[in-house]
Structures are given as structure tokens and as C-alpha cells.
């Protein structure tokens, strides 16, 4: 443990809380406050993204019928036609902005910006992140990025409409469809900035985890949440610059008439393109997915971390196979960089390359599978407490299984020929990202809420929200597998155009109704969150009898975190050791009472 | 883990046994009927093989979650078992899934190779080569015409296609605006039309799509099954068929009780006015019969665009008609004659000429 000796001294600098309103609440450099800023901003964007999804679902169930509530307001806008129904170009914008907002402005910022910020310093036993100013900067880059995204709707002839994947030439030629000019450019700037903010965050978190661990906080005593953040930070550092460069290249195409992604002789609606050509649309797909496959793991790894902590805590058992849990995350990262081609099986990419990507994709299911079994092993023999966070953690587990398993069909290339770009894919990624990650996020928020705001969230509302979400989530997304099996294409505004999709249109109607319930249920959560901030029951220091360092401090956590940098003597999951009269063992408990093998 | 292993093994065995025992027919099947006998069946079989493997894991894992929630629920006095893992268990659940995953990978490689890496020869007269050159937002196809060569004056331009039953169809596709994706659900075929490159894929369709007039629904029939049916033609069947007896009617169901069915269409074939006798394909011959005796009308399969391609993407659909060989031959001869006699409109041919014939002439050549 001598490596910590020299890292020790700087910790003893105790930051003093600034007095002024602006320094305290706006341009704060406190990791906890920045985490909350991320949280509230991302929740706001979640409501926006969710609203867009509701409009999409309306159109899919009742094609060309005026949208209730907002249809009147949006008449003859870019999204709705004269009668207040979603227009075809409006639908493309809804799909695009829903996906982009949820991925870039909601899930990644909540997981990394909110949870990463709030938890990492607490979990490693530090007073703040390594570079507090940089940390504030990354939030203040994320926020304008979000605003750019929103602005995209209101410039030129509409918002970006080429999907979150923005495949050129559609996204590249400014006149290829409404919204592809200024809307798409604003979108590109937005994604570029979000990426920039992620890179700053990744650097910061990595440094914090490597350099600022408290004495005794060895790598194998780190909570899995923090391990997940570490691997995620690595992912972000290695993959996000690639995304940023893709955005730059596409921007150069759009703004300066370059041709990175367009071949020559293109003609759009009778207009020959003035581009010199020589580029290739497949290049974009390679670059984009080289980032975006790792990104889907950025979208889930922190969720896996959160679920690990919740499952161990509420099973009152050490996590099953800690080392394997870590190794499998690192394995996911390694493999995560060599599977991107599975998004391109039908693109015309050389089928031999497809074969290689098929094999690597089969293999990447393995570390996820191992994690699932280890979570099951953690539950096994436990003494499970069905608190609201645990209900969410169990939902994470059971939904993630479904999402992971559906990946196998798509990894099987011949089957993917049929289900690629159908609702099957939509079902798959909503099971992993919504069913997986978002449940973990809900669970995590309720779990750490006392540390954030010094109060508990309301239990009854918590169970109601969980139940409604769990049931309606499955009613919305499970049938989408069937839609995909029937051949229903994704990103199509009106399935009833097609004769072969007529017989399953009733399912679209059913899904939409469930979606409205799902959307409305989230308002309960938002209400509970804000209500509990001010009215919730005052929280004790360690309401869940958990082990990690944040629970050794009062709720809410004081500005400078630790009065004295703790000395860590135990692993994070020493539950039910039978050695100290309780069924938990704080990480900084004196070594003598330890029964753990870490 | 010893106690748990005792329970785990029978549970796993039971889950697997349950699924192995289920007859394949018990699995709900929402796939559109497969009419591609050359490889569509293998795709579907693979789909269901994975279904069984996945179902076993699904019930095993989800069952264990439920079991744990019941058996290990926290009660006063209950103490969790203090343990950090088990190397044996972890090895087992790493190695077995790894073998299964690699197994699935290896097992399906052959099918992939057959579908995407082996092509019917373009020089073989039995291979029907069709060029596909979609644009926003319509499909466009080209046949070689009477001389069998592309990029010549007698090429046949179509917005939808006819193909002879069972013949290998080789599709060569590209695009000059954005990416589109050629998707024929019933044939289990899909490939992107990518600007700047020419993609090739092939398929067969081994059943004819007909509209059963009695039951008012689409049916797919083999040639054998068609023998006893009197099948007539509709206007939608294409320009050069002179024997039309029916027209396709797509009515929207706007009945007041149909709020839940918004957007649903009702399809039917109506006898053309003034027709009493119509030509049908019956017992392998074209014959005249009274309209009342007609069983069915030649119907279509649909072609969809599966890649978001802009504003009207949702509307980018076309038809493929599968014909008995003789019928296909008459149709093809008709369109070829027409191409020679009247030529094709400049608006249609210009984009093909500049892009395929002038910018990429090699794409017109047969690839061995
Ligand atoms: C467990 C193993 C997994 C396998 C084998 C797998 C496989 C695949 C494959 C083959 C595709 C492409 C399907 C297609 O477009 O035809 C895909 C799409 C996708 N996967 Fe996974 N996946 C797995 C896990 C995950 C996880 C954990 C996440 C996210 C947390 C995820 C998120 C996505 C997303 C977002 C897409 C769709 C991207 C798009 O086209 O918009 N997957 N997956
Ligand atoms: Cu992927
Ligand atoms: Cu298209």
C-alpha cells in the first residue's frame, strides 16, 4: 500500500464551500453539485425525448390522425401537417431526435455525468475529482450541446431527420430531404460537443480513479460501480475521438463541399451534386459504428455497475465472483472494439468480413452472459430485501437477459438478413438500454437519493412507479420482437402502407396505448423526485446498511466530503460476514473485525 | 454452492427438456410465409433453432431469478450465506455458453456463405439478372431485353418486377442519391443499394402469390397446387398482359367503428365492368371461362425499402409478381417487344445511361 503514501498529502487540502450564489449553484466546481446539474438537465431532456416518442407512437397507431393535445399547436409546423397529424418528414425528425436525445443527452449524461460525478470521488475516498474545473467545463459544454440539438428543430426547413446514425449521403447532401441542411448541421455540432464533453469527463474520471484512491482502496476493493465507470472512461477516451472526427468530416462535407462520404455523380431529385466525389458512404458506417458499438456499452456498463451494487446490498451477500465481474467488463471492452461490423451485415460490406464480425459478436455475448450468472449467484442463498431500488435492480437483470438473448438472432448473419432494420432491432436495444440501463438508473437514483438530498424518496410512489413501468415497458417492447419477426421496418411512419403489415397493425395500436401508460408513469417518478427533495423523510447516514464509503458520511454529504480521508480495510461487499454483530461491514471499519478475504 | 448445485442441475435439465420436447409447431410463427425454397427455409430453420436455445436460457435464468426471490426472500432470522464465488460454477457457466455461442457461429457460417458468397453464374441463361436502381422514392428495375446484354437500346425498364417461379434471380443494385435497401420479406432477401458501389444478391421464389376470391385473402401456391385453380389476371399485373379481367381495389376502412383500425386497408379484386368471360391460367393452359368460375387472381409480393431514405421513405414500395414459366415468358416477350417498338421514355432511361452505362460500364458486364 506504499503507492498511496505519496498520493496522500494532497487529499488533506479541504475545499471550502464558496458563498456566492453563482459560484455555489451555477458555476460550481463541486462534483456532487455538477452531478446534480447533469441529473436535472438529463431528466429534462428525458421528458422531451419521451414526448417525441409519444408523438411517434400516435402516428404509428393512428396514421395521419391529428395528434391529441399538441397537434393543434404544431399545425403546419415542421413536425405536423395542416391537420395537426405527424407529417412524413416530421416523423423522420421525431425518430432522429428521440434516439439522439435519449442516447447523447439522457442516458450517457445520467450514467457518466450524474452517477460518475457523484459517486466516483465518494467511492474512492476523495474530496473531489482530479480536475474540478475541467469537470464543470464538461457540464458547460454538454448544456450548449443540448441547446444546439433543440435548435436543430427550428432552423431552416426542420430538424435533422436521418436517424441517430446519420447515414450519408442522406445526411451529407444538403438538399436530400427536408431538415438535412441546417437542422443536420446543428445536430452535428451538438453531437460533436457532447463527445467533447465526454472526452473531458473520461479523462477526469480516469485520473481520479488512478490517482486519488484513499489509502487501502486497492483496485480489488473498488465498488463495481466505480470499476464500471473506469472501463467506461477508457471506452470514452478511446472511442469518442473517433466519433468527433466522423462529425468533423461530415461537417466539412456539408459546410465546405468536401466529399469524404459521397461518391461522384450523385443526383438528388434531378439536381446533379456539385461534389467532386471520391468518398464513400461505407466509410461513415465504419467510423460511426467503430464509435457507436463501444457507445452501446458506454450505455450499459455503468448500469451493470449500479445493478451489481444494488444486488449485493439487498441480497446481503458479497457479489459473486468479484474478479470475474471485473474481468468480464474488461473483456466487454476488448471485444467491444472488434464487433462494429455487425451493424453493417446488409450494407454490401464484403461478406467475408461479415463472417469475422459474426464470430466476434457471438463471443461478446459471453462476458455479458457470465455477468448474468454471477448476479444470479449473488442472489442465490441471500436474504433478499425487496426495496424499491432492488425491484429496479431485479428488473434490470431480467430485462437485460432478454435484450442480450435477442442479440443472438441478429448476430446470426443469415437471420439478420431478415430482421435487420426491422422492429426486432428496436426491441433488442430498448431491452438493453431502457429495460437494462434505465431500470438501473431509477434504482440507483432512489438508492443514492439520501446521499444527494438528505431525504428518502417516497416508497409508495416508488413501488407504483416501478410496477407501472415494468408492466408497460414489457407491453411496449416485447411485441416489437413480433413486429420485427413479421417484417415491419423501423423508421417507417406508416406501416399500413404495406399490405403484408396490415394483419399486425393491431399490435401497433396496442403498443402505443401501453407506451402512453409508460410515458405517463414517468411523471410519477419525476414528481416523487422533486417532492422528496423538499418533503421526503429525513435520511439517516446509512439507511440501506451498505458498505461503501459514502454511507459512512452524513446525509446529505458535506461539501468537502470526508472530514478525514478514510483508511480502507475491506472490500465493498462484505455482507453477512458474521463477525461484527451486524450483517454489513463498512469499508473503513477497523481491520480487526474483518472476516473477508480481500 | 454445494446445496445450490443440487438444485441447479435438475432445474437446468428440466428447462432444457421442456424445450427440447416442444414440437416445432408449438412455437408461434409470425414470419411472413417463406417462399424462397433455395435458402429461405434455412434462414427460418436457423431462426427457430436459436429460438429453442434462447428459450432454454431464458426460462433457466428468469426462472432462477423468480426462484431466488421466493426461496431467499429476507425474513426475520434469515441470514444470507457468506461466500465470494465458486471457481467451479464460474468455469461451468463460462465454458458451456462459450461452446454454445461458438457452435451457433460455426453452424450458421455455411448458410451465410451459401447466401452471400456463392452466386449463380450470370452467364448461365437460367439465371435471371435484374438491375435495381432505386431513387427517392421509387423503385426502378432493368432487364437485359432480347439481346441479353445491359446498356443497350432494347433494355426493359420497369417499376415492379415479374420473375419466373423457381428461377434463380440475381439482383445487381446501386443508387445515385441516398442509401435504399431492397427488402422482399417473403423471399428473405435484403441488401442495401449503396451509392458508389454495386451490390449483388440472389434469391428464388418458389410459390405464386394469388388472391383467393372466395376467402378474399392472399395465398401462396406451388405450381402443383395451382393446377386445379383457375387464376385470372388483374390490371396490376403489368402493361403487356391483354387478358386482364380484374382490378385491385384498396379501400380504407373509414367506418365510424373503425377508430381502432385507422389506416387499415381492405383489399379486393373487382371484375372489370363489362366482363362476363375472363382468361385464366388453368391446368397449365390459358383458357376462357365465365367469371363466376374464377378461383383466384394473380397477386403480388411486396418490395419494401428498409433504409431510411428521406421524406417519403415510408411510401417506397413496389411489387414482385411470381409467374408460372410460360406466363413469365409471354410477359417478358411482351415487354421486350414493346421496348424495341416504342423505346422507353427518356426520363426513365437518362439516369441509367449516365450512371450505369457511362460512369460504371463494368457493372453491366457479367461477373463470373
Ligand atoms: C449481448 C450481446 C449482444 C449482441 C450479440 C448484440 C448484437 C447486436 C447486433 C448484431 C446488432 C445489429 C442488428 C442489426 O442492425 O441488424 C445490434 C444492434 C444494437 N445493439 Fe446489440 N447486441 C448485444 C448487446 C447489446 C447491448 C448490451 C447494448 C446496449 C446497451 C446493445 C445495443 C444495441 C443497439 C443500440 C443496437 C442498434 C443500433 C441501431 O441500429 O440503431 N446491444 N446488437
Ligand atoms: Cu453493436
Ligand atoms: Cu428508399
PDB file of C-alpha atoms in Angstrom, chain A residues 335 338-339 341-342 345 351-367 408 410-413, chain B residues 98-110 112:
ATOM      1  CA  UNK A 335     -14.314  -7.323 -27.691  1.00  0.00           C
ATOM      2  CA  UNK A 338     -13.960  -5.522 -32.783  1.00  0.00           C
ATOM      3  CA  UNK A 339     -17.653  -6.130 -33.390  1.00  0.00           C
ATOM      4  CA  UNK A 341     -19.362  -4.545 -38.388  1.00  0.00           C
ATOM      5  CA  UNK A 342     -22.432  -6.406 -37.082  1.00  0.00           C
ATOM      6  CA  UNK A 345     -24.098  -7.038 -42.468  1.00  0.00           C
ATOM      7  CA  UNK A 351     -19.413 -10.932 -46.712  1.00  0.00           C
ATOM      8  CA  UNK A 352     -16.125 -12.467 -45.596  1.00  0.00           C
ATOM      9  CA  UNK A 353     -15.641  -9.521 -43.274  1.00  0.00           C
ATOM     10  CA  UNK A 354     -19.209 -10.054 -42.140  1.00  0.00           C
ATOM     11  CA  UNK A 355     -18.311 -13.618 -41.214  1.00  0.00           C
ATOM     12  CA  UNK A 356     -15.474 -12.388 -38.977  1.00  0.00           C
ATOM     13  CA  UNK A 357     -17.726  -9.854 -37.295  1.00  0.00           C
ATOM     14  CA  UNK A 358     -20.329 -12.554 -36.789  1.00  0.00           C
ATOM     15  CA  UNK A 359     -17.826 -14.655 -34.814  1.00  0.00           C
ATOM     16  CA  UNK A 360     -16.633 -11.760 -32.665  1.00  0.00           C
ATOM     17  CA  UNK A 361     -20.236 -10.773 -31.986  1.00  0.00           C
ATOM     18  CA  UNK A 362     -21.094 -14.273 -30.824  1.00  0.00           C
ATOM     19  CA  UNK A 363     -18.191 -14.020 -28.422  1.00  0.00           C
ATOM     20  CA  UNK A 364     -19.173 -10.678 -26.950  1.00  0.00           C
ATOM     21  CA  UNK A 365     -22.365 -12.219 -25.641  1.00  0.00           C
ATOM     22  CA  UNK A 366     -20.165 -14.341 -23.404  1.00  0.00           C
ATOM     23  CA  UNK A 367     -18.926 -11.782 -20.845  1.00  0.00           C
ATOM     24  CA  UNK A 408     -28.022 -13.727 -30.813  1.00  0.00           C
ATOM     25  CA  UNK A 410     -29.044 -10.684 -35.142  1.00  0.00           C
ATOM     26  CA  UNK A 411     -25.535 -11.945 -34.709  1.00  0.00           C
ATOM     27  CA  UNK A 412     -26.526 -14.961 -36.802  1.00  0.00           C
ATOM     28  CA  UNK A 413     -25.938 -13.299 -40.146  1.00  0.00           C
TER      29      UNK A 413
ATOM     30  CA  UNK B  98     -18.912 -20.226 -24.924  1.00  0.00           C
ATOM     31  CA  UNK B  99     -19.282 -23.597 -26.621  1.00  0.00           C
ATOM     32  CA  UNK B 100     -22.902 -22.920 -27.494  1.00  0.00           C
ATOM     33  CA  UNK B 101     -22.080 -19.489 -28.914  1.00  0.00           C
ATOM     34  CA  UNK B 102     -19.200 -20.747 -30.985  1.00  0.00           C
ATOM     35  CA  UNK B 103     -21.424 -23.626 -32.031  1.00  0.00           C
ATOM     36  CA  UNK B 104     -24.135 -21.269 -33.304  1.00  0.00           C
ATOM     37  CA  UNK B 105     -21.476 -19.257 -35.081  1.00  0.00           C
ATOM     38  CA  UNK B 106     -19.950 -22.215 -36.831  1.00  0.00           C
ATOM     39  CA  UNK B 107     -23.286 -23.839 -37.602  1.00  0.00           C
ATOM     40  CA  UNK B 108     -24.625 -20.862 -39.479  1.00  0.00           C
ATOM     41  CA  UNK B 109     -21.457 -19.913 -41.339  1.00  0.00           C
ATOM     42  CA  UNK B 110     -22.271 -22.325 -44.155  1.00  0.00           C
ATOM     43  CA  UNK B 112     -24.150 -17.279 -44.854  1.00  0.00           C
TER      44      UNK B 112
END
